[in-house]
Short mmCIF file of C-alpha atoms and ligand atoms in Angstrom, two decimals:
data_model
loop_
_atom_site.label_atom_id
_atom_site.label_comp_id
_atom_site.label_asym_id
_atom_site.label_seq_id
_atom_site.Cartn_x
_atom_site.Cartn_y
_atom_site.Cartn_z
CA MET A 701 0.04 0.01 0.01
CA ALA A 702 2.75 2.43 1.01
CA SER A 703 4.78 1.64 -2.04
CA LYS A 704 1.73 2.25 -4.24
CA VAL A 705 1.22 5.66 -2.64
CA TYR A 706 4.99 6.40 -3.11
CA GLU A 707 4.86 5.35 -6.82
CA TRP A 708 1.77 7.47 -7.40
CA LEU A 709 3.47 10.55 -5.87
CA ASP A 710 6.84 9.78 -7.55
CA GLU A 711 5.24 9.70 -11.02
CA ARG A 712 3.84 13.17 -10.40
CA LEU A 713 6.48 14.88 -8.27
CA GLY A 714 9.66 13.10 -9.31
CA LEU A 715 10.53 12.24 -5.63
CA GLY A 716 13.30 9.81 -6.62
CA THR A 717 15.10 12.56 -8.65
CA ILE A 718 14.79 15.03 -5.74
CA TYR A 719 16.18 12.29 -3.39
CA ASP A 720 19.10 11.50 -5.75
CA THR A 721 19.98 15.20 -6.29
CA VAL A 722 19.71 16.34 -2.73
CA LEU A 723 20.88 13.37 -0.67
CA ASP A 724 22.62 10.80 -2.87
CA ARG A 725 25.67 12.92 -3.74
CA ASN A 726 29.31 12.14 -3.88
CA VAL A 727 31.11 13.70 -0.97
CA PRO A 728 34.87 13.75 -0.16
CA LYS A 729 36.17 12.12 3.01
CA VAL A 730 35.25 14.73 5.60
CA ASN A 731 35.30 15.20 9.38
CA TRP A 732 33.07 16.31 12.22
CA PHE A 733 33.71 20.02 11.47
CA TYR A 734 31.54 19.53 8.31
CA THR A 735 28.51 18.92 10.44
CA LEU A 736 28.40 22.56 11.75
CA GLY A 737 26.39 23.88 8.72
CA SER A 738 23.74 21.22 9.22
CA ALA A 739 23.75 21.75 12.99
CA THR A 740 23.04 25.52 12.31
CA LEU A 741 20.24 24.53 9.87
CA PHE A 742 18.71 22.25 12.54
CA LEU A 743 18.91 24.98 15.17
CA PHE A 744 17.32 27.56 12.80
CA THR A 745 14.46 25.09 12.15
CA MET A 746 14.03 24.64 15.92
CA GLN A 747 14.03 28.42 16.40
CA ALA A 748 11.33 28.81 13.70
CA VAL A 749 9.06 26.14 15.21
CA THR A 750 9.42 27.32 18.85
CA GLY A 751 9.22 30.96 17.79
CA ILE A 752 5.84 30.32 16.00
CA PHE A 753 4.54 28.68 19.15
CA LEU A 754 5.70 31.61 21.30
CA THR A 755 3.79 34.12 19.11
CA VAL A 756 0.51 32.46 20.12
CA TYR A 757 0.76 34.02 23.61
CA TYR A 758 3.40 36.77 23.28
CA VAL A 759 1.96 40.33 22.97
CA PRO A 760 4.39 42.96 21.54
CA SER A 761 3.21 45.95 23.50
CA PRO A 762 4.93 47.66 26.45
CA ASP A 763 1.84 47.08 28.60
CA HIS A 764 1.59 43.34 27.95
CA ALA A 765 4.99 42.00 26.68
CA TYR A 766 6.43 41.31 30.14
CA ASP A 767 3.22 39.79 31.52
CA SER A 768 2.67 37.68 28.45
CA ILE A 769 6.15 36.13 28.92
CA GLN A 770 5.37 35.47 32.67
CA TYR A 771 2.16 33.73 31.48
CA ILE A 772 4.04 31.59 28.96
CA MET A 773 6.54 30.59 31.71
CA ASN A 774 3.97 29.84 34.47
CA GLY A 775 0.53 29.46 32.93
CA VAL A 776 0.87 27.80 29.51
CA ALA A 777 1.40 24.01 29.38
CA PHE A 778 5.06 23.44 28.41
CA GLY A 779 5.49 27.13 27.82
CA TRP A 780 8.68 27.15 29.87
CA LEU A 781 10.07 24.41 27.68
CA ILE A 782 9.24 26.09 24.35
CA ARG A 783 10.68 29.38 25.66
CA GLY A 784 13.71 27.61 27.10
CA ILE A 785 14.49 25.89 23.83
CA HIS A 786 14.08 29.22 21.96
CA HIS A 787 16.35 31.02 24.41
CA TRP A 788 19.14 28.41 24.46
CA GLY A 789 18.67 27.60 20.81
CA ALA A 790 19.43 31.25 19.93
CA THR A 791 22.73 31.13 21.90
CA LEU A 792 23.70 27.79 20.39
CA MET A 793 22.87 28.99 16.86
CA VAL A 794 25.14 32.01 17.15
CA ILE A 795 27.95 29.65 18.36
CA THR A 796 27.41 27.01 15.58
CA VAL A 797 27.10 29.63 12.76
CA PHE A 798 30.31 31.24 13.95
CA LEU A 799 32.19 27.97 14.23
CA HIS A 800 30.85 26.95 10.79
CA MET A 801 32.26 30.20 9.39
CA LEU A 802 35.60 29.53 10.99
CA ARG A 803 35.62 25.97 9.56
CA THR A 804 34.91 27.20 6.03
CA PHE A 805 37.48 29.93 6.39
CA TYR A 806 40.31 27.76 7.72
CA PHE A 807 39.64 25.02 5.17
CA GLY A 808 39.72 27.60 2.32
CA ALA A 809 36.15 26.67 1.29
CA TYR A 810 35.37 30.32 0.44
CA LYS A 811 37.61 30.20 -2.66
CA PHE A 812 36.49 29.64 -6.28
CA PRO A 813 33.88 28.30 -7.08
CA ARG A 814 32.28 28.86 -3.64
CA GLU A 815 32.50 32.65 -3.30
CA LEU A 816 28.70 32.97 -3.52
CA THR A 817 28.29 30.39 -0.80
CA TRP A 818 30.60 32.52 1.34
CA ILE A 819 28.86 35.81 0.51
CA THR A 820 25.38 34.41 1.32
CA GLY A 821 27.02 33.00 4.49
CA VAL A 822 28.25 36.44 5.53
CA ILE A 823 24.71 37.84 5.24
CA LEU A 824 23.33 34.83 7.12
CA LEU A 825 25.83 35.47 9.98
CA LEU A 826 24.80 39.14 10.15
CA SER A 827 21.06 38.25 10.00
CA THR A 828 21.56 35.68 12.77
CA LEU A 829 23.16 38.32 14.95
CA GLY A 830 20.33 40.68 14.03
CA MET A 831 17.82 38.04 15.24
CA GLY A 832 19.63 37.90 18.58
CA PHE A 833 19.63 41.73 18.84
CA THR A 834 15.98 42.16 18.01
CA GLY A 835 14.84 39.11 20.09
CA TYR A 836 16.60 40.35 23.15
CA LEU A 837 14.28 43.33 23.54
CA LEU A 838 11.04 41.33 23.29
CA PRO A 839 10.73 40.24 27.05
CA TRP A 840 10.60 44.02 27.80
CA ASN A 841 12.28 43.58 31.14
CA GLN A 842 15.01 45.80 32.67
CA LYS A 843 17.84 43.82 31.09
CA ALA A 844 16.23 43.91 27.69
CA TYR A 845 15.38 47.59 27.87
CA TRP A 846 18.84 48.79 28.93
CA ALA A 847 20.78 46.39 26.66
CA THR A 848 18.81 47.77 23.70
CA THR A 849 19.28 51.33 24.95
CA VAL A 850 23.07 50.71 24.92
CA GLY A 851 23.00 48.71 21.67
CA THR A 852 21.13 51.43 19.75
CA GLU A 853 23.42 54.06 21.38
CA ILE A 854 26.46 52.21 19.99
CA ALA A 855 24.85 52.28 16.53
CA GLY A 856 24.43 56.04 17.07
CA THR A 857 28.24 56.47 17.26
CA VAL A 858 28.70 55.58 13.54
CA PRO A 859 30.28 58.70 11.94
CA PHE A 860 27.92 61.01 10.06
CA ILE A 861 24.90 58.67 9.81
CA GLY A 862 24.93 57.41 13.41
CA SER A 863 22.03 59.48 14.80
CA PHE A 864 19.96 58.61 11.70
CA ILE A 865 20.48 54.91 12.33
CA GLU A 866 19.75 55.27 16.03
CA SER A 867 16.45 57.06 15.32
CA ILE A 868 15.45 54.46 12.67
CA LEU A 869 16.19 51.65 15.16
CA ARG A 870 14.27 53.32 18.01
CA GLY A 871 11.56 54.83 15.92
CA GLY A 872 12.09 58.14 17.79
CA THR A 873 14.57 59.60 20.24
CA ASP A 874 13.86 57.06 23.05
CA LEU A 875 12.83 53.43 23.36
CA SER A 876 9.04 53.17 23.20
CA ALA A 877 6.09 51.05 21.92
CA VAL A 878 7.29 51.92 18.43
CA THR A 879 10.72 50.38 19.10
CA LEU A 880 9.11 47.19 20.43
CA ALA A 881 6.74 46.94 17.46
CA ARG A 882 9.67 47.51 15.07
CA PHE A 883 11.92 44.97 16.73
CA PHE A 884 9.07 42.43 16.79
CA ALA A 885 8.33 42.87 13.09
CA VAL A 886 12.01 42.60 12.14
CA HIS A 887 12.44 39.57 14.47
CA ILE A 888 9.44 37.54 13.24
CA TRP A 889 9.03 38.68 9.57
CA PHE A 890 11.89 40.61 7.93
CA LEU A 891 14.92 38.70 9.10
CA PRO A 892 13.40 35.18 8.91
CA ALA A 893 12.33 35.93 5.36
CA VAL A 894 15.91 37.01 4.46
CA ILE A 895 17.39 34.00 6.30
CA ILE A 896 15.03 31.42 4.70
CA ALA A 897 15.71 32.88 1.17
CA LEU A 898 19.50 32.92 1.76
CA ILE A 899 19.58 29.41 3.24
CA GLY A 900 17.84 28.32 0.03
CA VAL A 901 20.57 29.86 -2.17
CA HIS A 902 23.30 28.68 0.28
CA ILE A 903 22.17 25.06 0.24
CA TYR A 904 21.48 25.16 -3.52
CA MET A 905 25.12 26.12 -4.01
CA VAL A 906 26.31 23.40 -1.67
CA ILE A 907 24.27 20.76 -3.67
CA ARG A 908 25.27 22.19 -7.12
CA ILE A 909 28.97 22.55 -6.49
CA GLY A 910 29.45 19.88 -3.82
CA ILE A 911 31.49 20.42 -0.64
CA SER A 912 35.21 20.99 -0.64
CA ALA A 913 37.60 18.31 0.52
CA VAL A 914 39.77 18.69 3.62
CA PRO A 915 42.85 20.71 2.47
CA SER A 916 45.96 18.59 2.18
CA LYS A 917 49.67 19.54 2.39
CA ASP A 918 49.87 19.70 -1.45
CA ASP A 919 47.02 22.31 -1.72
C1 HEM B 1041 22.02 30.21 9.01
C2 HEM B 1041 23.33 30.03 8.74
C3 HEM B 1041 23.97 28.96 7.92
C4 HEM B 1041 23.48 27.77 7.56
C5 HEM B 1041 22.17 27.09 7.92
C6 HEM B 1041 24.52 27.08 6.75
C7 HEM B 1041 24.43 25.82 6.17
C8 HEM B 1041 25.42 25.12 5.51
C9 HEM B 1041 25.47 23.72 5.19
C10 HEM B 1041 24.41 22.66 5.55
C11 HEM B 1041 26.60 23.49 4.43
C12 HEM B 1041 27.12 22.13 3.96
C13 HEM B 1041 27.83 21.38 5.09
C14 HEM B 1041 29.00 22.06 5.81
O1 HEM B 1041 29.97 22.39 5.10
O2 HEM B 1041 28.85 22.32 6.96
C15 HEM B 1041 27.26 24.75 4.30
C16 HEM B 1041 28.44 24.97 3.57
C17 HEM B 1041 29.10 26.20 3.47
N1 HEM B 1041 28.85 27.38 4.22
FE1 HEM B 1041 27.23 27.62 5.34
N2 HEM B 1041 25.55 27.98 6.63
C18 HEM B 1041 25.30 29.08 7.29
C19 HEM B 1041 26.11 30.15 7.49
C20 HEM B 1041 27.33 30.35 6.85
C21 HEM B 1041 28.34 31.41 7.10
C22 HEM B 1041 28.14 32.46 8.18
C23 HEM B 1041 29.36 31.27 6.26
C24 HEM B 1041 30.56 32.11 6.06
C25 HEM B 1041 30.63 33.36 6.18
C26 HEM B 1041 29.08 30.06 5.46
C27 HEM B 1041 29.90 29.55 4.45
C28 HEM B 1041 29.77 28.31 3.86
C29 HEM B 1041 30.67 27.79 2.84
C30 HEM B 1041 31.87 28.53 2.16
C31 HEM B 1041 30.27 26.45 2.59
C32 HEM B 1041 30.86 25.45 1.64
C33 HEM B 1041 31.76 24.54 2.50
C34 HEM B 1041 32.49 23.54 1.63
O3 HEM B 1041 32.27 23.43 0.44
O4 HEM B 1041 33.34 22.91 2.20
N3 HEM B 1041 27.89 29.54 5.85
N4 HEM B 1041 26.57 25.73 4.96
#
């Protein structure tokens, strides 16, 4: 029965071809450092799933943000677990994406023909840091408020355009409901859209070109 369903779908969707192209590829002899990209992909998926669940109860307004998080932690079934995974997943993802970048750099994987994989990677790294920065404000507690005050102040020290950047980030001169709404929108819509699109290009390049071998003494 299952094989009949598979055949029916395969005839229409070409599942076998997708499997062969995506998973049944020749790979050079690699080591554990090559798992860091997939680890990052796994963590991003976890962040997306837990983040979607968090939006069910989180309210992005100064009056309700803090209380809605307290409710997630104490009132919602397994809310503490979902938030905990999202919190620690964020930290882990920053670590794995950074280590993955170091791996590709030290193994020279950024060279021809993988420059585009590297360039999309750089934007992915910056977007991941942006996710951390925007997510940090959302609990709207003292730590979040003052960390973002300092973070946006640092952006304000950029020569010439600093105060412009600071006011765009804050949506005014001080942190307010506008800042929270802005950070929330960027955290759940803008940056995830950029990250998903870029992961698509990044993985397409990995599949198309194949991964680099571990550099040897002769390289
Ligand atoms: C959300 C972030 C990212 C995800 C999900 C991701 C995912 C992946 C995966 C699954 C691979 C293939 C397996 C591997 O080599 O680990 C890969 C390869 C690669 N990634 Fe990333 N990556 C990310 C960020 C980055 C960053 C920040 C850089 C560098 C600035 C980068 C540069 C590369 C390069 C050059 C390769 C090719 C490696 C090779 O051919 O040996 N990636 N990435």
